[in-house]
Coordinates of C-alpha atoms and ligand atoms in Angstrom, one line a residue:
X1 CA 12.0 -6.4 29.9
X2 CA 11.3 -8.8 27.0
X3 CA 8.1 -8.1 24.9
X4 CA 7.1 -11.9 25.4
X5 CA 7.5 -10.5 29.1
X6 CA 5.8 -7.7 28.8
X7 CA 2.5 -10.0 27.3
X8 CA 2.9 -12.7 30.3
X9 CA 2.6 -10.2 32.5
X10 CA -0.3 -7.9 31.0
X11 CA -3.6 -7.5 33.1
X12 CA -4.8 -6.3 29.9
X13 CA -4.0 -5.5 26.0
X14 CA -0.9 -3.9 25.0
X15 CA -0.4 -0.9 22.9
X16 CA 2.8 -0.6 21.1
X17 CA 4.3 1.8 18.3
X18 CA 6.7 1.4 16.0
X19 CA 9.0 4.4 14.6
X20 CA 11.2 4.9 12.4
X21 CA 14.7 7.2 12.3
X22 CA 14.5 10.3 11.4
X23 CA 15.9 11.2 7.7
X24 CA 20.2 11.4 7.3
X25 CA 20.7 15.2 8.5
X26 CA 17.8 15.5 11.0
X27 CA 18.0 16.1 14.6
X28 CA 16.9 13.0 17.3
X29 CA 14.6 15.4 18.6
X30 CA 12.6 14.3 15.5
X31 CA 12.5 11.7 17.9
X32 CA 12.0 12.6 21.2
X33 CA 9.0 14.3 20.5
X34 CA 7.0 11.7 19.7
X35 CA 8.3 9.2 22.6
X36 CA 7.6 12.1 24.5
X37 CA 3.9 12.4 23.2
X38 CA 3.1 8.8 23.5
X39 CA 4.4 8.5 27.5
X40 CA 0.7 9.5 28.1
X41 CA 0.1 6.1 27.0
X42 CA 2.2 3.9 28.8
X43 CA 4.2 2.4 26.2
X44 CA 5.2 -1.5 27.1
X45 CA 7.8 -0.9 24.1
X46 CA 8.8 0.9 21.0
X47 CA 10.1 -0.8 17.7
X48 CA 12.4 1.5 16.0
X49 CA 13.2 0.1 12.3
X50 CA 16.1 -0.5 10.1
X51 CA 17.2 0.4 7.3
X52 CA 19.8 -0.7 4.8
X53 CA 21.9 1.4 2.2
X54 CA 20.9 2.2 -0.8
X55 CA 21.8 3.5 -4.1
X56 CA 20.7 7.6 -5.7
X57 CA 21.6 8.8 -8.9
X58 CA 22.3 12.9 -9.5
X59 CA 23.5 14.2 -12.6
X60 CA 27.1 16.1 -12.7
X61 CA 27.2 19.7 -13.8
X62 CA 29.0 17.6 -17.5
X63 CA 26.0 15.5 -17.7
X64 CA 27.7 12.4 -15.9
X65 CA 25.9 10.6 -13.9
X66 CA 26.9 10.4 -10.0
X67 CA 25.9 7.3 -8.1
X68 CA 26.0 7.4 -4.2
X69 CA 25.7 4.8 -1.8
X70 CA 23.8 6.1 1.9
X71 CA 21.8 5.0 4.0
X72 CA 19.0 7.5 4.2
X73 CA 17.4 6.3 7.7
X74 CA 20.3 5.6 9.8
X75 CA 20.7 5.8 13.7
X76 CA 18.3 2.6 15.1
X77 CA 20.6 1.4 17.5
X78 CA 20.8 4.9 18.7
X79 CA 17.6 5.9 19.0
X80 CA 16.6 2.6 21.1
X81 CA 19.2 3.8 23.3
X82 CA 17.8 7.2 23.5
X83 CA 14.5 6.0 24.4
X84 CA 15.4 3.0 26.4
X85 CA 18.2 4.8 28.6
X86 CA 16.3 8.4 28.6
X87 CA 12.8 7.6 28.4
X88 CA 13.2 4.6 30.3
X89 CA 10.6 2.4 27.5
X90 CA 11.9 -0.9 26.2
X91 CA 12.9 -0.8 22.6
X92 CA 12.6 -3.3 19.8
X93 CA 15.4 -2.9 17.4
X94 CA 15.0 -4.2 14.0
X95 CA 17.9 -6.1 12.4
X96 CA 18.1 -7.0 8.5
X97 CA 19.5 -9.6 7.1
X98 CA 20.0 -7.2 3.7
X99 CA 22.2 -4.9 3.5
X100 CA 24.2 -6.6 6.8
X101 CA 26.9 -9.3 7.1
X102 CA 26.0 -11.6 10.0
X103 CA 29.6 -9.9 11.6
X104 CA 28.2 -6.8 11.5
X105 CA 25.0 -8.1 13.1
X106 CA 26.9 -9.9 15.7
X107 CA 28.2 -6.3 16.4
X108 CA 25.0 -5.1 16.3
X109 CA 23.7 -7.5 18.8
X110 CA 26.8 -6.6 21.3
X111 CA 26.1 -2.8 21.1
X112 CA 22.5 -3.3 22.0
X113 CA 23.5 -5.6 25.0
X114 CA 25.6 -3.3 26.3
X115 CA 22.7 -0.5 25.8
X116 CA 20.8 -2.7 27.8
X117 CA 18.5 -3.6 24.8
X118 CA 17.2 -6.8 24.9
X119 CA 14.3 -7.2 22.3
X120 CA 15.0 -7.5 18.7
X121 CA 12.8 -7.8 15.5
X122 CA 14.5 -9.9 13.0
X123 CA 13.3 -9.2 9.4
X124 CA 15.0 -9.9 6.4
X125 CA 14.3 -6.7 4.4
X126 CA 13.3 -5.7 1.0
X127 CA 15.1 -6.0 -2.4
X128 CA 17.6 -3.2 -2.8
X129 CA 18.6 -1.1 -5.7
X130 CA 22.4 -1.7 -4.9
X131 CA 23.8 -4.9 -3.4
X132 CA 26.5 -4.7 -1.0
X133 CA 29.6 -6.6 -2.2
X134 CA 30.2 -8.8 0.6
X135 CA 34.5 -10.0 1.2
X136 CA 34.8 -13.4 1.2
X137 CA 35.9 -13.5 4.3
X138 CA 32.0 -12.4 5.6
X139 CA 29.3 -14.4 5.6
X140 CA 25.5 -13.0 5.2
X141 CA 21.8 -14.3 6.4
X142 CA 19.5 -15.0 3.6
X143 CA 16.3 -15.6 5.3
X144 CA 15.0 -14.2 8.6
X145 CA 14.9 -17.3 9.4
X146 CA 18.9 -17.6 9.2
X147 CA 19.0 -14.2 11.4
X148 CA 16.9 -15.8 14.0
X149 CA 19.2 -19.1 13.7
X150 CA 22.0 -17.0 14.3
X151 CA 20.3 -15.1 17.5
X152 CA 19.6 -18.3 18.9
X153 CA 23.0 -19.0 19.2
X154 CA 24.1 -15.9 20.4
X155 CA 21.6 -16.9 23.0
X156 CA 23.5 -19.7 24.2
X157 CA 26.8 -17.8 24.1
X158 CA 28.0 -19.0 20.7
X159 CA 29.7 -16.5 18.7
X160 CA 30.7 -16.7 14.8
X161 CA 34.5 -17.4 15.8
X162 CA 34.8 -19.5 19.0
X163 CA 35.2 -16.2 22.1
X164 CA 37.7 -17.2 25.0
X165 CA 35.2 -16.7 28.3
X166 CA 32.3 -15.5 26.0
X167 CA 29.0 -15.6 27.7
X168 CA 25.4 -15.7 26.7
X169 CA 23.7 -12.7 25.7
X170 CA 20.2 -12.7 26.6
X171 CA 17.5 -10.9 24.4
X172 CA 13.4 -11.9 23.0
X173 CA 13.0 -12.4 19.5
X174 CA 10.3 -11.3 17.4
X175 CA 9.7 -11.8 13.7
X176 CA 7.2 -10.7 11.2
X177 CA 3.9 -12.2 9.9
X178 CA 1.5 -11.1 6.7
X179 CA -2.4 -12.0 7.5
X180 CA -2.4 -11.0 3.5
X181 CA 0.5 -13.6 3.0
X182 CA 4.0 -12.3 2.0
X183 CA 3.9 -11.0 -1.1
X184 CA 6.6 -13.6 -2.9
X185 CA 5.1 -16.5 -1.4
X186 CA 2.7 -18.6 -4.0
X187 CA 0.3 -18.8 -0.9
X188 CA -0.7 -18.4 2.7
X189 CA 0.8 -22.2 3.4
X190 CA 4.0 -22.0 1.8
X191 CA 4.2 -18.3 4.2
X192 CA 3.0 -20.2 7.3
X193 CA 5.7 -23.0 6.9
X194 CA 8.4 -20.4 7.1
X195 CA 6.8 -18.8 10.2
X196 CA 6.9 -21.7 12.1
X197 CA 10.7 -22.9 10.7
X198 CA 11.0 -19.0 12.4
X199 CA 9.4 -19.8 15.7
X200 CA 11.2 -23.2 15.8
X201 CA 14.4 -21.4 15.1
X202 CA 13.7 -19.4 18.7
X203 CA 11.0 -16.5 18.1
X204 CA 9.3 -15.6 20.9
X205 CA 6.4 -13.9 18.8
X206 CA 5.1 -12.5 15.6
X207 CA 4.4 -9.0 14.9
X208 CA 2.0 -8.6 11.8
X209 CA 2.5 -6.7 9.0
X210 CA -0.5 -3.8 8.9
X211 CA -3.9 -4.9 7.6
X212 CA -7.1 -3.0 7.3
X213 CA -9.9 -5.3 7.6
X214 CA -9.2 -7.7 10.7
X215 CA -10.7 -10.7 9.4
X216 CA -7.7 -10.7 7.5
X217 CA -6.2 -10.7 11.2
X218 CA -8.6 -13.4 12.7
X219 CA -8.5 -15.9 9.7
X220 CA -4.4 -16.0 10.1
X221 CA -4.4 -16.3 13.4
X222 CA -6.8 -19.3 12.9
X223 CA -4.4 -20.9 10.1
X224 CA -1.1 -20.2 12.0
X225 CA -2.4 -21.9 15.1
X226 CA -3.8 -24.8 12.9
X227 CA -0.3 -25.0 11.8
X228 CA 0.9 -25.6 15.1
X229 CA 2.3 -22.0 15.2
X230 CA 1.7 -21.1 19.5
X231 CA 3.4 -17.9 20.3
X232 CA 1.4 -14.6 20.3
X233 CA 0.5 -12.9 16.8
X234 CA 0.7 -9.5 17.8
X235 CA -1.8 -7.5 15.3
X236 CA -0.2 -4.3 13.5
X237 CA -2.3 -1.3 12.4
X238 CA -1.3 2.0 10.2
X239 CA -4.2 4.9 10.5
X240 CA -5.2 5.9 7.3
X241 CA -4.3 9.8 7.0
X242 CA -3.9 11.1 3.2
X243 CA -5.6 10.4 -0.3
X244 CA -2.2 9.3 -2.1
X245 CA -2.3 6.3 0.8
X246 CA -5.5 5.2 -1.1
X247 CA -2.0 3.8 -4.1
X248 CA 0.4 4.1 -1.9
X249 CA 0.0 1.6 0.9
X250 CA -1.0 -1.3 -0.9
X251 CA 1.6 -0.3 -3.8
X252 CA 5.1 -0.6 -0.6
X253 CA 3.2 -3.0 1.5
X254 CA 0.9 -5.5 -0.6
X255 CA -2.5 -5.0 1.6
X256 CA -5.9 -4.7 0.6
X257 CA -8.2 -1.5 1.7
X258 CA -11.8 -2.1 2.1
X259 CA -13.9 -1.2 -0.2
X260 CA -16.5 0.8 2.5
X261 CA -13.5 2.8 3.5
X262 CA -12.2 3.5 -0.1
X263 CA -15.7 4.6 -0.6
X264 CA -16.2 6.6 2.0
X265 CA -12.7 8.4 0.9
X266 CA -14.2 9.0 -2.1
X267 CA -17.3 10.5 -1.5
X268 CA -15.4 12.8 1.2
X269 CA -11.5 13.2 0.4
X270 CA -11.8 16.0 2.5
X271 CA -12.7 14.3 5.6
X272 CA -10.1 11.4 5.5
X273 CA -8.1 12.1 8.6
X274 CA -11.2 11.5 10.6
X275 CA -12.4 8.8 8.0
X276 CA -9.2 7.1 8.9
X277 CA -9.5 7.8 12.7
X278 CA -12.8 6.1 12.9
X279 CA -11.5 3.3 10.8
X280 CA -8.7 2.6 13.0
X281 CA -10.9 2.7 16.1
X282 CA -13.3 0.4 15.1
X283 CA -10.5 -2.1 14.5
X284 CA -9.1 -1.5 17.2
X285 CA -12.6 -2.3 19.2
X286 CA -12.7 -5.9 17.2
X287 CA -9.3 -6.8 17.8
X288 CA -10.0 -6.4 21.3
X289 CA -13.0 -8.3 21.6
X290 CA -11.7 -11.1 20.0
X291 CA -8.5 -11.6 22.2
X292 CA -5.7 -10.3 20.5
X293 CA -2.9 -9.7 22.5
X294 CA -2.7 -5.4 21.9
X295 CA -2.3 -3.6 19.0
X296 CA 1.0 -2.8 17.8
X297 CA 0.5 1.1 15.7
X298 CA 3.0 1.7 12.6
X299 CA 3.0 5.5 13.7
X300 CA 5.8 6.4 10.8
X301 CA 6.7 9.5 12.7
X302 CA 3.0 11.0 12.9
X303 CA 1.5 10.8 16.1
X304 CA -1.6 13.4 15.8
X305 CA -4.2 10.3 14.5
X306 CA -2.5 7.7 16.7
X307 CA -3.3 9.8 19.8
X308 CA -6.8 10.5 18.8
X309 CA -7.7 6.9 18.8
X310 CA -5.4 5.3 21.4
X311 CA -7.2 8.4 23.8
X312 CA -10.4 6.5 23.4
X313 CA -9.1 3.3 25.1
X314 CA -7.0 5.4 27.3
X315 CA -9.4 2.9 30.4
X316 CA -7.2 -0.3 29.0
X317 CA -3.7 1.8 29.5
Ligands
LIG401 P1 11.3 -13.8 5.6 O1 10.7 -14.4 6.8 O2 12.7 -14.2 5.3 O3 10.3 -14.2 4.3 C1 10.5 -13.6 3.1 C2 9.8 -14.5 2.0 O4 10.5 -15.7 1.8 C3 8.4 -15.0 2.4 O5 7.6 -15.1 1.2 C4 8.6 -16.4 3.0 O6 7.5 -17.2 2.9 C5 9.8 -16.9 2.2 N1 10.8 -17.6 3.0 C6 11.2 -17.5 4.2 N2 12.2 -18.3 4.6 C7 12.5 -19.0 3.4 C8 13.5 -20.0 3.1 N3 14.4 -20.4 4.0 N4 13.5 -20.5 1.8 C9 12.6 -20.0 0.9 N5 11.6 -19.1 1.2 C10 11.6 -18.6 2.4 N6 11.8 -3.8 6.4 C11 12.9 -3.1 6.6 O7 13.6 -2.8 5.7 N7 13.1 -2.6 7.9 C12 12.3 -2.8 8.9 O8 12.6 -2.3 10.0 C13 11.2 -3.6 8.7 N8 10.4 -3.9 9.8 C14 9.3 -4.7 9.6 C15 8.4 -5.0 10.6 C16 7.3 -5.8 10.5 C17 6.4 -6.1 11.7 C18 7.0 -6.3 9.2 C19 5.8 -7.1 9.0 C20 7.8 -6.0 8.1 C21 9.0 -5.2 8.3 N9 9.8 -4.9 7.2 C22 10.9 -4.1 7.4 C23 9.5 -5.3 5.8 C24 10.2 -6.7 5.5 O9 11.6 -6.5 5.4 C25 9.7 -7.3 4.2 O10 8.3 -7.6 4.3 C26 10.5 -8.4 3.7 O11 10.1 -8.6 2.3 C27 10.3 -9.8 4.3 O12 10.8 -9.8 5.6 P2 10.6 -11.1 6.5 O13 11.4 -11.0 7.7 O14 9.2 -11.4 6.7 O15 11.2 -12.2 5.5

């Protein structure tokens, strides 16, 4: 079923994860163990991310330097295969625009039909520390808002090069919003009119990026619909769980932490696992009251804090 299905059809709020591939080398049961301790919870669906190739540097034995192109994530058609066709839980895959001629995600798109895969999250990625030389012959997307252009075809059975008896491949769309605006864009405006050129172009919703205080959550939602943006704005959350997140999360994602909670990490480093815990279930509690849609948990592989608070709403599941 289609996320946007899933959310018709909810008596009440959705919880949803999002992991991501284990590390180049590891075994899928990295995976299965965690899919396996969240089907307590009824998963509606599971994003798995994606991941584009990128560039390390090791120094030769004669002091030359080695460069290597890898992806270090890879596997995320896989792994919603896995857990769709195993596990029976609808998957999200992510698609990139970086790192990914719009061929490639054509074939992409074909694999997860035939996986029986219909829900994809299309994000355009970060900046990379190699770029992919691209043949001329290939052609890339820019934008996610070119990724979702080119879904929306595929939707009506139009292919990059015209397919003899080619059919429609049906899938949901989601894309990504930042209640903190995108860090690139001058302001929340500019960020909003490209929403909405993504929900014209065919997205069925918006996932947010995570945010720690929700009025960040409430006042977007607020702008976005005065911007004539309609489709659900599904709120994401990350449970705070080590001291180096106190840098490190608004360092990779560009989101603010309040200052009680910094405080209160300060005064008791020691305790931040339930610090974070509480955190997250008092967000959780105000997201609910005011209407959101669920809560969609950036679970990066660590389940332990995610079960302690999703356990306390375990009556909404
Ligand atoms: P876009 O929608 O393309 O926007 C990027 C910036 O460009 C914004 O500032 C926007 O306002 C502006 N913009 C958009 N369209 C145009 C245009 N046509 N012309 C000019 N400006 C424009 N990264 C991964 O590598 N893998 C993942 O699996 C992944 N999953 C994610 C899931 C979620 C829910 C979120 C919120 C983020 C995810 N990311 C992932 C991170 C994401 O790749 C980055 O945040 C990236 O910088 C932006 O992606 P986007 O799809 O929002 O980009």
């Amino acid at each position: 079923m289609k996320v946007i299905e899933h959310l018709e059809m909810a008596k009440g709020p959705l919880f949803s994860y999002e992991i991501v591939p284990p590390p180049r080398g590891r075994s899928v049961d990295d995976i299965t163990s965690i899919v396996k301790g969240l089907m307590d919870f009824n998963p509606p669906w599971i994003d798995v991310t994606s991941h584009s190739a990128g560039a390390t540097y090791n120094e030769r034995a004669d002091g030359s330097i080695e460069r290597k192109i890898s992806k270090k994530r890879p596997g995320t058609l896989g792994i919603c295969g896995i857990i769709q066709n195993r596990f029976k839980i609808d998957t999200v895959a992510h698609l990139l625009c970086n790192g990914f001629t719009k061929e490639e995600t054509e074939d992409a798109i074909i694999e997860l039909n035939y996986l029986g895969i219909h829900n994809i999250l299309a994000i355009r990625g970060d900046g990379l520390n190699y770029n992919k030389k691209v043949s001329a012959e290939r052609t890339i997307n820019n934008y996610a808002i070119d990724l979702v252009q080119q879904l929306s075809a595929l939707r009506q059975g139009e292919f990059l090069d015209e397919s003899p008896n080619s059919s429609s491949i049906d899938f949901g769309v989601g894309v990504a919003g930042y209640p903190e605006k995108h860090f690139e864009s001058p302001n929340l405006g500019y960020d909003l009119h490209w929403l909405k050129q993504k929900v014209n172009a065919g997205a069925d919703y918006v996932t947010t990026q995570m945010f720690f205080d929700n009025k960040h959550y409430l006042s977007y939602v607020e702008a976005a619909r005065a911007a004539g943006i309609t489709v659900p704005i599904i709120p994401g959350i990350k449970i705070l769980k080590s001291y180096g997140q106190l840098q490190s999360i608004p360092r990779h994602f560009h989101v603010d932490l309040p200052d009680q909670l910094v405080s209160q990490v300060l005064e008791s480093p020691e305790h931040i696992e339930e610090l974070g815990v509480k955190h997250a279930i008092s967000q959780v509690e105000g997201l609910l009251a005011s209407g959101a849609p669920g809560v969609h948990f950036y679970i990066m592989n660590d389940i332990s804090s995610v079960i302690k608070v999703v356990e306390r709403f375990s009556t909404h599941l």
